[in-house]
Short mmCIF file of C-alpha atoms in Angstrom, two decimals:
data_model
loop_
_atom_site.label_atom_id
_atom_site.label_comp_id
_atom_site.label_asym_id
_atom_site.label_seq_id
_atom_site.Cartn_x
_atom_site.Cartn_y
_atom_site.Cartn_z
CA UNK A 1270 40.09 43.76 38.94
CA UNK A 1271 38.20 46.66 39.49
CA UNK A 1272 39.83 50.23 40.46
CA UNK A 1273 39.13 50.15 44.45
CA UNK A 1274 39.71 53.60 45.04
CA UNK A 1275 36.50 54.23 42.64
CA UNK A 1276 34.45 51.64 45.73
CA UNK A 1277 32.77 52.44 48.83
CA UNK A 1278 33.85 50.65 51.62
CA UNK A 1279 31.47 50.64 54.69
CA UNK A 1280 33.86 52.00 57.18
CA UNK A 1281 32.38 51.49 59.87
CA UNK A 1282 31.64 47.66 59.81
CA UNK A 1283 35.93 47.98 59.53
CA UNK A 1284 36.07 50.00 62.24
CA UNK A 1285 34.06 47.63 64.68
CA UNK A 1286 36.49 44.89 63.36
CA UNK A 1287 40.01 47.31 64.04
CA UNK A 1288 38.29 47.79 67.31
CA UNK A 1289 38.00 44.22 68.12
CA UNK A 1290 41.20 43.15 66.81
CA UNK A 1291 43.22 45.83 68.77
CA UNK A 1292 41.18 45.34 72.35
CA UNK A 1293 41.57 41.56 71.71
CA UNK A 1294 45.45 41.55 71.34
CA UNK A 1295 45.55 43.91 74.07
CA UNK A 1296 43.82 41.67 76.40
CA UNK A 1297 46.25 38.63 74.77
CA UNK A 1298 49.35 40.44 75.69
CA UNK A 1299 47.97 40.75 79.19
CA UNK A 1300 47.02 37.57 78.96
CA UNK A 1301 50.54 35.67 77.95
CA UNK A 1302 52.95 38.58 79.31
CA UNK A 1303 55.40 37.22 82.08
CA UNK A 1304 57.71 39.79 83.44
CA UNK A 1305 60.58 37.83 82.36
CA UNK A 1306 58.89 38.18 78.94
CA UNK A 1307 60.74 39.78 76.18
CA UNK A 1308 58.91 42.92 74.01
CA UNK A 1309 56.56 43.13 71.18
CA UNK A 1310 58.79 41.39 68.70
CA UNK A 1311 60.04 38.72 70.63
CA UNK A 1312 58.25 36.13 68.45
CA UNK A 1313 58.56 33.53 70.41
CA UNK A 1314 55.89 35.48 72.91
CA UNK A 1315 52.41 34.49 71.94
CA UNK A 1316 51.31 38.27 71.99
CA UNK A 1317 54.27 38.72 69.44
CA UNK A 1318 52.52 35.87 66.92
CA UNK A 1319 49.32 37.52 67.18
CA UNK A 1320 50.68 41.09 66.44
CA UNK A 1321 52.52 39.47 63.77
CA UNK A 1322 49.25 37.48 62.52
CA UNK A 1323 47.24 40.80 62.59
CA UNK A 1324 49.64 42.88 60.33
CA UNK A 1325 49.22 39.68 57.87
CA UNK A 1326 45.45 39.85 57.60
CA UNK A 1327 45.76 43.66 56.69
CA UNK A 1328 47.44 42.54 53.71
CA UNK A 1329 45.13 39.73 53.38
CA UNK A 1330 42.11 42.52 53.88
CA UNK A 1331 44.00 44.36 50.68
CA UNK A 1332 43.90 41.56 48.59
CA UNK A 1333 40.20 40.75 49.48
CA UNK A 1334 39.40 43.98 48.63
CA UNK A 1335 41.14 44.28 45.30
CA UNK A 1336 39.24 41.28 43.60
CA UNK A 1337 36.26 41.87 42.08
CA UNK A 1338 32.96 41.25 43.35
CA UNK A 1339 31.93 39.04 41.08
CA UNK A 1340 35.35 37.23 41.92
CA UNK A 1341 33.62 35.86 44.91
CA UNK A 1342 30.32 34.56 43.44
CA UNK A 1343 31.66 32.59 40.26
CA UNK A 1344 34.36 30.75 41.85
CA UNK A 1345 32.58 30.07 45.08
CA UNK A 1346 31.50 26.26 44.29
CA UNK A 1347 35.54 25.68 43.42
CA UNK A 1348 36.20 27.51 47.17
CA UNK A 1349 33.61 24.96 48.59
CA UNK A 1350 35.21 21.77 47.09
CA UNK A 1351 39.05 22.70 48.09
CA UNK A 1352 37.64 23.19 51.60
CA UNK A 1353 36.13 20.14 51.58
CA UNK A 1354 39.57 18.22 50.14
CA UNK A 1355 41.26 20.06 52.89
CA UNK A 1356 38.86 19.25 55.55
CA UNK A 1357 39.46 15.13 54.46
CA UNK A 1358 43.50 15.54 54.12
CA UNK A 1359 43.78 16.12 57.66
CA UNK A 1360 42.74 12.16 58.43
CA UNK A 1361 45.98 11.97 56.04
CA UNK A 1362 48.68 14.76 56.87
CA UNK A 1363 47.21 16.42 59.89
CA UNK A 1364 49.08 17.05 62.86
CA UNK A 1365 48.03 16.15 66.43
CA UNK A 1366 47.54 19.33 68.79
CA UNK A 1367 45.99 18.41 72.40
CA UNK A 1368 44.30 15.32 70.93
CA UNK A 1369 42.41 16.94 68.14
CA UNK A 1370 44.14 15.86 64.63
CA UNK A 1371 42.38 19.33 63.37
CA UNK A 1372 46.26 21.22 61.95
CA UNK A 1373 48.06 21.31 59.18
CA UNK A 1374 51.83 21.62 60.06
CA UNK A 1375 54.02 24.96 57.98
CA UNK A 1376 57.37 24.77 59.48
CA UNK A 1377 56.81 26.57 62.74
CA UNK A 1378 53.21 27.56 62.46
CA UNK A 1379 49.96 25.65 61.99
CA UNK A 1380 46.77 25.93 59.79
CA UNK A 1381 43.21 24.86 61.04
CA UNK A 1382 40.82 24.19 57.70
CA UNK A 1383 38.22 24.19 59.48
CA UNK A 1384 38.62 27.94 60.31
CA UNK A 1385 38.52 28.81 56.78
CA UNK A 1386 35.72 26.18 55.82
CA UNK A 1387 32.93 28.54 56.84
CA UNK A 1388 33.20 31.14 54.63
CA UNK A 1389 33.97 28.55 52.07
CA UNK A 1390 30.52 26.80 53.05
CA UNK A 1391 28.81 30.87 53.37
CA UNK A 1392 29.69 31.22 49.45
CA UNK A 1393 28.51 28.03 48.36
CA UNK A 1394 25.23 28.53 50.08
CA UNK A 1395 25.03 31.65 49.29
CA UNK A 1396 25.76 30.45 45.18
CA UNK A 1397 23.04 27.77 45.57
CA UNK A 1398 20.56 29.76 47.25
CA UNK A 1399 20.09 32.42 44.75
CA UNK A 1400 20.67 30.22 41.70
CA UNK A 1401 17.44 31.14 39.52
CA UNK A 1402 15.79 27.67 39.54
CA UNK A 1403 16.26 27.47 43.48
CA UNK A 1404 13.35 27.31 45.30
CA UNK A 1405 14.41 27.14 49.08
CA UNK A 1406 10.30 26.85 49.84
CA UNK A 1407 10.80 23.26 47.78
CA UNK A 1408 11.78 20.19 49.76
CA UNK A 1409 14.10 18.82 47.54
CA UNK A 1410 15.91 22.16 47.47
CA UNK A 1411 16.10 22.62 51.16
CA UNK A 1412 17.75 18.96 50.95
CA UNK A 1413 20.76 20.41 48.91
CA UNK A 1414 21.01 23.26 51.02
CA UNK A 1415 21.24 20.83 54.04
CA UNK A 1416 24.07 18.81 52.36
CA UNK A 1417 25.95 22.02 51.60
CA UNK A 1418 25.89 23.07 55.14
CA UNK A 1419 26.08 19.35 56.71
CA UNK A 1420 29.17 18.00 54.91
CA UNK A 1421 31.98 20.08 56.22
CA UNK A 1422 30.28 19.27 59.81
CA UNK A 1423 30.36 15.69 59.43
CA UNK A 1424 33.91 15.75 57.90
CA UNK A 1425 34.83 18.38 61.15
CA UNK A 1426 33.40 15.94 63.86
CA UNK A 1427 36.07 12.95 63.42
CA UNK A 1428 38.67 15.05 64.38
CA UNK A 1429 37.18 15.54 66.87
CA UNK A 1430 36.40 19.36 67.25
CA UNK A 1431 32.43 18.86 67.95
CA UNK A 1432 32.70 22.70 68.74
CA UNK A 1433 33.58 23.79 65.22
CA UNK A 1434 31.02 21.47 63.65
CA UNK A 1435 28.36 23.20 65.88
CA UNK A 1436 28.72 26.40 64.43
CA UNK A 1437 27.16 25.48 61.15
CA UNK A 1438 23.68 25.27 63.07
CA UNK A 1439 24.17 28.87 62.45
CA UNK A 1440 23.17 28.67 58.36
CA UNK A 1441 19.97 27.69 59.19
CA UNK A 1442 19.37 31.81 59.80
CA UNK A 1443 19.86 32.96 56.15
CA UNK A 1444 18.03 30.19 54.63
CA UNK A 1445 14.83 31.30 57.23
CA UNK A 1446 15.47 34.89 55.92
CA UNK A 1447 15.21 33.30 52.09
CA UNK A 1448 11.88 31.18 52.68
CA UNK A 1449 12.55 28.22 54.95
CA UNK A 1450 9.44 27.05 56.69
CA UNK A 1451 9.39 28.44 60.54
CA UNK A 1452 8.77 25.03 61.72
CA UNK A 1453 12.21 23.86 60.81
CA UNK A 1454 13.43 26.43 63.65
CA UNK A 1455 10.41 25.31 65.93
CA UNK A 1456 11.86 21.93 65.27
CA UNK A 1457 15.53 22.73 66.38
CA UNK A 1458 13.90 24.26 69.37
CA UNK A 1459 12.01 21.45 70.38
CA UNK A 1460 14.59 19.21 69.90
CA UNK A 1461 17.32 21.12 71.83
CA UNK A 1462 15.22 21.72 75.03
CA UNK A 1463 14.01 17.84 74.59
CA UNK A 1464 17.70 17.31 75.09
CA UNK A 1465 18.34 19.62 77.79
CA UNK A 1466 15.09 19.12 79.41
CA UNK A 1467 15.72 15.20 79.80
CA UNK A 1468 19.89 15.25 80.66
CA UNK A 1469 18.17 17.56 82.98
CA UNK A 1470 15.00 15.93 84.84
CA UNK A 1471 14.65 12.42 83.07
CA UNK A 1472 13.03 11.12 80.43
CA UNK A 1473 9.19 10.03 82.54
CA UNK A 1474 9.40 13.88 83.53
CA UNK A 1475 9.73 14.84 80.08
CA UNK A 1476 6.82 12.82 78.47
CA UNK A 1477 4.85 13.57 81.16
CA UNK A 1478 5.33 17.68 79.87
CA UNK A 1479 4.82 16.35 76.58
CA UNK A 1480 2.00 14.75 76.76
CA UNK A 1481 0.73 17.32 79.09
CA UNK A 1482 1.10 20.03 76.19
CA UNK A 1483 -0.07 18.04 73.86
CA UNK A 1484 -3.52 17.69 75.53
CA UNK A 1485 -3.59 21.58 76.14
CA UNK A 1486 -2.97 22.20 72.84
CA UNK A 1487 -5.46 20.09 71.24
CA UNK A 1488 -8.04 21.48 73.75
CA UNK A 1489 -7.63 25.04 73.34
CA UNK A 1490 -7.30 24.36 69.02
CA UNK A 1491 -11.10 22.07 69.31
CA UNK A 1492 -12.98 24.38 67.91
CA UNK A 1493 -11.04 24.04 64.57
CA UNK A 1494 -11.83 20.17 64.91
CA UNK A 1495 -7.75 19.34 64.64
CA UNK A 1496 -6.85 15.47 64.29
CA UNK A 1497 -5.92 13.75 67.05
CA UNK A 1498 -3.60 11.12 65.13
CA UNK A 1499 -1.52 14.42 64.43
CA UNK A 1500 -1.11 15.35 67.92
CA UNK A 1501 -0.61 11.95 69.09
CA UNK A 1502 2.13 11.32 66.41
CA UNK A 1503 4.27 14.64 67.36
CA UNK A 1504 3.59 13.66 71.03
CA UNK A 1505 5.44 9.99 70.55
CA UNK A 1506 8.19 11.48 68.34
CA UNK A 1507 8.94 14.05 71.17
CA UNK A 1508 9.08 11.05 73.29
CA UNK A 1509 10.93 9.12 71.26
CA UNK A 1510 13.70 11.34 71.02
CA UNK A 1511 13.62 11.93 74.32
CA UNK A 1512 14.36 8.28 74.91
CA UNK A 1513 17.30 8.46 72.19
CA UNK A 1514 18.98 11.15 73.74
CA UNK A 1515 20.17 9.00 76.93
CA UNK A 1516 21.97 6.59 74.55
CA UNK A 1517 23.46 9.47 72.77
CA UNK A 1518 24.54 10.79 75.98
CA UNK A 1519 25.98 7.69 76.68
CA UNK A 1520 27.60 6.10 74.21
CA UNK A 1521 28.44 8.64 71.48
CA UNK A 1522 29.36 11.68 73.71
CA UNK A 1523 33.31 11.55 75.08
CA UNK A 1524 33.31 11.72 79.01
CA UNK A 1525 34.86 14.91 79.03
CA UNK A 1526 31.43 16.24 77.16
CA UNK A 1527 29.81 14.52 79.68
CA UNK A 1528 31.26 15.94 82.74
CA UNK A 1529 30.53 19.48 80.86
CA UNK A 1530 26.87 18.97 80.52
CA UNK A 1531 26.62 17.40 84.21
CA UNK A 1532 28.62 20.43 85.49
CA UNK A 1533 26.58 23.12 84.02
CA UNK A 1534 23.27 21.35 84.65
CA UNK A 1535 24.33 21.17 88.22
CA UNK A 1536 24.12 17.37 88.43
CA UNK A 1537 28.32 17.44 89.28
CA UNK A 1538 30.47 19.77 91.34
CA UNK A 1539 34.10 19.84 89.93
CA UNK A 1540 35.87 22.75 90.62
CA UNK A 1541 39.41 21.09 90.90
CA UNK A 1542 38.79 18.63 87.25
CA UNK A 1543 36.90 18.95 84.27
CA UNK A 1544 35.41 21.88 85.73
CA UNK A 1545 37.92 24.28 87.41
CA UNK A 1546 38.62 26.27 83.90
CA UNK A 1547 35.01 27.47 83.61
CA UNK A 1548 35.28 27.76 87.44
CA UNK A 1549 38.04 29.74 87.28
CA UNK A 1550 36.96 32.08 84.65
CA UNK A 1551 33.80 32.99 86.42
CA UNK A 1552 36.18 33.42 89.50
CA UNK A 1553 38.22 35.94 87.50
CA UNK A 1554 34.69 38.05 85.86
CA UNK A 1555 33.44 38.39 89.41
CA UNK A 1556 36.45 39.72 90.97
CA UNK A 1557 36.67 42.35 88.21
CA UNK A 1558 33.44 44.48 89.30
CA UNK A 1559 32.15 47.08 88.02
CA UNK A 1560 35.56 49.03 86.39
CA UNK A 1561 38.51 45.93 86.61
CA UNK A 1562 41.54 46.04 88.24
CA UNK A 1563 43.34 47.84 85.27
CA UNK A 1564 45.25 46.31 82.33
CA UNK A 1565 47.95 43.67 82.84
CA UNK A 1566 46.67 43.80 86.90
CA UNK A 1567 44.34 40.83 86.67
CA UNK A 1568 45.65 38.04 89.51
CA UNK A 1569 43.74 35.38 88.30
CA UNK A 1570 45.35 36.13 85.00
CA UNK A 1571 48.41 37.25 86.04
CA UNK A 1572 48.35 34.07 88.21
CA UNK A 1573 47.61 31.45 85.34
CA UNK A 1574 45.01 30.37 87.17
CA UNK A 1575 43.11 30.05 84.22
CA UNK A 1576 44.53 27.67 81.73
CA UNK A 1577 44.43 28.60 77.94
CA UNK A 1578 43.35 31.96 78.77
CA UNK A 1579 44.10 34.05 75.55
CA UNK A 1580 42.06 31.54 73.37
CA UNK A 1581 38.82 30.17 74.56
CA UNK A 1582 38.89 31.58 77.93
CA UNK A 1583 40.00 35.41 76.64
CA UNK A 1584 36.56 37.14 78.13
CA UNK A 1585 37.40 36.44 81.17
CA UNK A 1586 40.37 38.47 81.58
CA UNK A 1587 38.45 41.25 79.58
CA UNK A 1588 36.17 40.88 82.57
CA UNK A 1589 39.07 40.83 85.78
CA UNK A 1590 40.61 43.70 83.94
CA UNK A 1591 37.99 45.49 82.53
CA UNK A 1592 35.55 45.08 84.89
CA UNK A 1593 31.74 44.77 84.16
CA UNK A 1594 31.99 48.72 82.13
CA UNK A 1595 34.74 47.18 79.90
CA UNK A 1596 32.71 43.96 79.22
CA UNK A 1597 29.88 46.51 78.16
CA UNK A 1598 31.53 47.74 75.74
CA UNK A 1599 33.56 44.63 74.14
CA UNK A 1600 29.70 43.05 74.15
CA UNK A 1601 28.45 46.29 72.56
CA UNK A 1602 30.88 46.18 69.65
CA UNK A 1603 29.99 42.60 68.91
CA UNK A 1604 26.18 43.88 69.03
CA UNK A 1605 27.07 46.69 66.79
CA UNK A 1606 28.74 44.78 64.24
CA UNK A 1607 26.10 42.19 63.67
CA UNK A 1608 23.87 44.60 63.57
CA UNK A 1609 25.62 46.46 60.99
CA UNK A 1610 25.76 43.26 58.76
CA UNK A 1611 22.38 42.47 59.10
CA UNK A 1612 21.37 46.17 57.77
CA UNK A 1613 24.08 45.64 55.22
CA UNK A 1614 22.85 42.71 54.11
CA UNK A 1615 19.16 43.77 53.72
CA UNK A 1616 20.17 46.91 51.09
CA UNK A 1617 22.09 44.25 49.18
CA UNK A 1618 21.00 44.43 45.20
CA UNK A 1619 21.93 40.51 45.04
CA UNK A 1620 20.40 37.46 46.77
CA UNK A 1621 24.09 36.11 46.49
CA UNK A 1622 25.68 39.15 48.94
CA UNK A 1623 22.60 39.09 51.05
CA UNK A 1624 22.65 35.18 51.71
CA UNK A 1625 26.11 35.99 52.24
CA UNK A 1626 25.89 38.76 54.33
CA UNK A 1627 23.44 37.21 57.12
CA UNK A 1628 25.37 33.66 56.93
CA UNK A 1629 28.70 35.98 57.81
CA UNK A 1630 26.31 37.83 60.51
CA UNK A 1631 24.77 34.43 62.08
CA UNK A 1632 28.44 33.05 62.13
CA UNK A 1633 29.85 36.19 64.29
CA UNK A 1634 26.60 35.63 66.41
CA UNK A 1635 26.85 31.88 67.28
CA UNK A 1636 30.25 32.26 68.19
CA UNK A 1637 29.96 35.34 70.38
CA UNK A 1638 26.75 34.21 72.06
CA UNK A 1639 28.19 30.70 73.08
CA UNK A 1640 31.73 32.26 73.96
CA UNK A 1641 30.26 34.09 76.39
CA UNK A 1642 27.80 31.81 77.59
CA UNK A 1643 30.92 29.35 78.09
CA UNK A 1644 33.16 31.64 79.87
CA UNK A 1645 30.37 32.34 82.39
CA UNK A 1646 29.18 29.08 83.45
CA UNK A 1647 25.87 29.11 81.05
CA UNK A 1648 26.92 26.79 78.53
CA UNK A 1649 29.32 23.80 78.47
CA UNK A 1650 32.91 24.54 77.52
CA UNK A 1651 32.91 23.04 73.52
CA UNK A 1652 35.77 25.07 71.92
CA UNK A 1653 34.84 28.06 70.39
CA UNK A 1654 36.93 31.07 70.31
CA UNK A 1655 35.79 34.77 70.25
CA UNK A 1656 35.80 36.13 67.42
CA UNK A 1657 38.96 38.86 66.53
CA UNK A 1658 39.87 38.04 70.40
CA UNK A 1659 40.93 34.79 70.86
CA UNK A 1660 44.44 33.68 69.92
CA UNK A 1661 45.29 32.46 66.80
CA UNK A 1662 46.38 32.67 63.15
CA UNK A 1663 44.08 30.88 61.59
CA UNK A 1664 40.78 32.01 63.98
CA UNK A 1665 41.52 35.44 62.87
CA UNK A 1666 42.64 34.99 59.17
CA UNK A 1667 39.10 33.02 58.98
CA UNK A 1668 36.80 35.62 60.38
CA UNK A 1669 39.05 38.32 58.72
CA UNK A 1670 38.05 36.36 55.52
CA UNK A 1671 34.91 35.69 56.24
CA UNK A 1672 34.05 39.27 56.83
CA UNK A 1673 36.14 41.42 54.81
CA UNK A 1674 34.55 39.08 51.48
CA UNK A 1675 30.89 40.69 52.60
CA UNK A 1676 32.64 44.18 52.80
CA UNK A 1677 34.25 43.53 49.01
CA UNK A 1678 30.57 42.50 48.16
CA UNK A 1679 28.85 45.26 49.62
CA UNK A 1680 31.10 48.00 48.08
CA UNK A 1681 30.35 46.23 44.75
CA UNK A 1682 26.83 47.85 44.73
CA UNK A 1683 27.88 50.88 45.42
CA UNK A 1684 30.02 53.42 43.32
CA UNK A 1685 31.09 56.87 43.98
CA UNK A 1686 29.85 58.66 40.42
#
């Protein structure tokens, strides 16, 4: 180990996450507290289990800290296998929680892998990335980078917990910083709005556009003589796939993801069903204008009108009590924070902390920016908590992980002298 009082800690990527953390249990204890509730260390309060969770992680941020760097970088590929051996005991020894077989049971509390299994997958990419005889520009390399970032999805899925498994979408952003091809992220593009576009306005409106853009482009690119066959190819995959995705929709998506998608593409109205929590959330944002109704004051919260509210749904009583100032500034600190990384991560001296660095930023990112969207109608409701704000243990000891293992690396490159 190396003597951390000699390191230098960016303090004030820690002091975006003690922000977070603190405003987050706040708005769980206002969130969970019932006036025939008991105080802060009645542990059988959910508020109480968070407070009690986020005095563990500071002594999980200490030992993170006192490892050495290189800790971090040498036994990342050992990391990455015991996540995946934990990700396939669960089909063994998990325990059932609200149909999703996704917890280990410890006595009175529970462990979710899968919460842990992304910094696990960020150091293995991270290790493989900036290997010396990677090239990520190589095909065969961006294979193995795939494979690193696919299998804990595909393992996550069964569960089921499709909303964890999307998050690793998000590792496609540090290999693009390293030298993937741009058309890898045209190609995610293309293929989400081709999946949007025809749940949305069918499948003959769909080629039509395609073909339609197809023409334009060949047109207005003549003058270069481009290939037809080219065009025509793309234009018939794009049209395959949008034929696929109907099927998909059908017959490997649950109802209940159904009725989401419907519900936010306005093609259902269910305010009472599948529905009424995303209903109900933007019921509770909207009432809070522009400065809240004041801490612990919220109705809708106060009222349990919103069900689950201090995990998924936790924004929205930031937004009832808040108000639309309070938001502001809880969407600020996120903004801050992955900014912070990302600037971090660029004046890293290794390819190893900086792959790390924008895989831990992306993370924070994907789950903030489809949290929110959720909570306020945009996106479908799939399952993914706020970072630092929604309840639970292992949420929090995972993103405490995640990020305080980027602060251990960045302080390795710099020394006071």
């Amino acid at each position: 180990m190396q003597n951390t009082r000699t390191l230098k800690f960016d303090w004030l990527t820690i002091f975006f996450f003690l922000a977070l953390v603190t405003i987050g249990w706040f708005n769980i204890y206002s969130a969970s507290y019932s006036d025939g509730g008991g105080g802060i260390f009645d542990f059988s309060q959910i508020y109480s289990k968070q407070l009690l969770w986020i005095c563990l992680s500071i002594v999980l941020i200490i030992f993170i800290l006192a490892l050495d760097d290189k800790f971090y970088e040498r036994f990342s590929s050992l990391i990455y296998i015991i996540s995946l051996l934990s990700l396939l005991g669960l089909f063994v020894f998990g325990k059932n929680i609200n149909g999703a077989t996704s917890w280990y049971a410890l006595g009175p509390a529970s462990l979710q892998p899968s919460e842990f299994a992304k910094a696990a997958t960020a150091l293995a990419l991270a290790k493989y990335v900036s290997d010396i005889q990677t090239n990520i520009s190589e095909f065969k390399h961006q294979l193995r980078a795939f494979l690193i970032i696919v299998l804990p999805a595909i393992f996550i899925i069964p569960q089921p917990d499709p909303g964890s498994a999307l998050i690793y979408a998000a590792f496609i952003f540090p290999l693009y910083r390293e030298g993937l091809h741009f058309v890898y992220l045209l190609f995610g593009f293309i293929a989400a709005s081709l999946f949007v576009g025809t749940l949305a306005i069918g499948t003959t409106w769909v080629s039509v556009i395609v073909v339609a853009t197809a023409i334009v482009v060949y047109l207005k690119n003549r003058k270069r003589k481009p290939k037809i066959g080219r065009y025509s190819v793309i234009a018939l995959a794009c049209i395959g796939f949008s034929l696929s995705v109907n099927y998909i929709f059908n017959n490997v998506f649950e109802q209940r993801h159904r009725d989401r998608f419907n519900i936010v593409l306005g093609k259902e109205t269910d305010s009472k069903g599948i529905g009424y929590n995303t209903n109900q959330s933007e019921i509770a944002i909207g009432s809070g204008g522009w400065f809240g109704k004041g801490w612990t004051e919220g109705t809708q919260t106060k009222g349990n009108f919103v069900p689950e509210q201090q995990t998924d749904y936790i924004f929205s009583t930031v937004g009832e009590e808040w108000g639309f100032v309070g938001s502001l500034l809880v969407v600020a600190l996120f903004v801050f924070l992955i900014v912070r990384l990302l600037v971090l991560a660029e004046r890293q001296k290794s390819q190893f902390a900086r792959v790390y660095g924008y895989s831990v930023a992306a993370i924070l990112f994907f789950h903030f920016f489809v949290n929110i969207g959720m909570v306020t109608g945009l996106f479908p409701t799939v399952g993914i908590p706020l970072p630092f704000f929604s309840y639970g243990g292992s949420g929090l000891w995972g993103f405490t992980i995640l990020l305080f293992i980027f602060v251990r690396l960045d302080a390795g490159n710099y020394y006071y002298t």
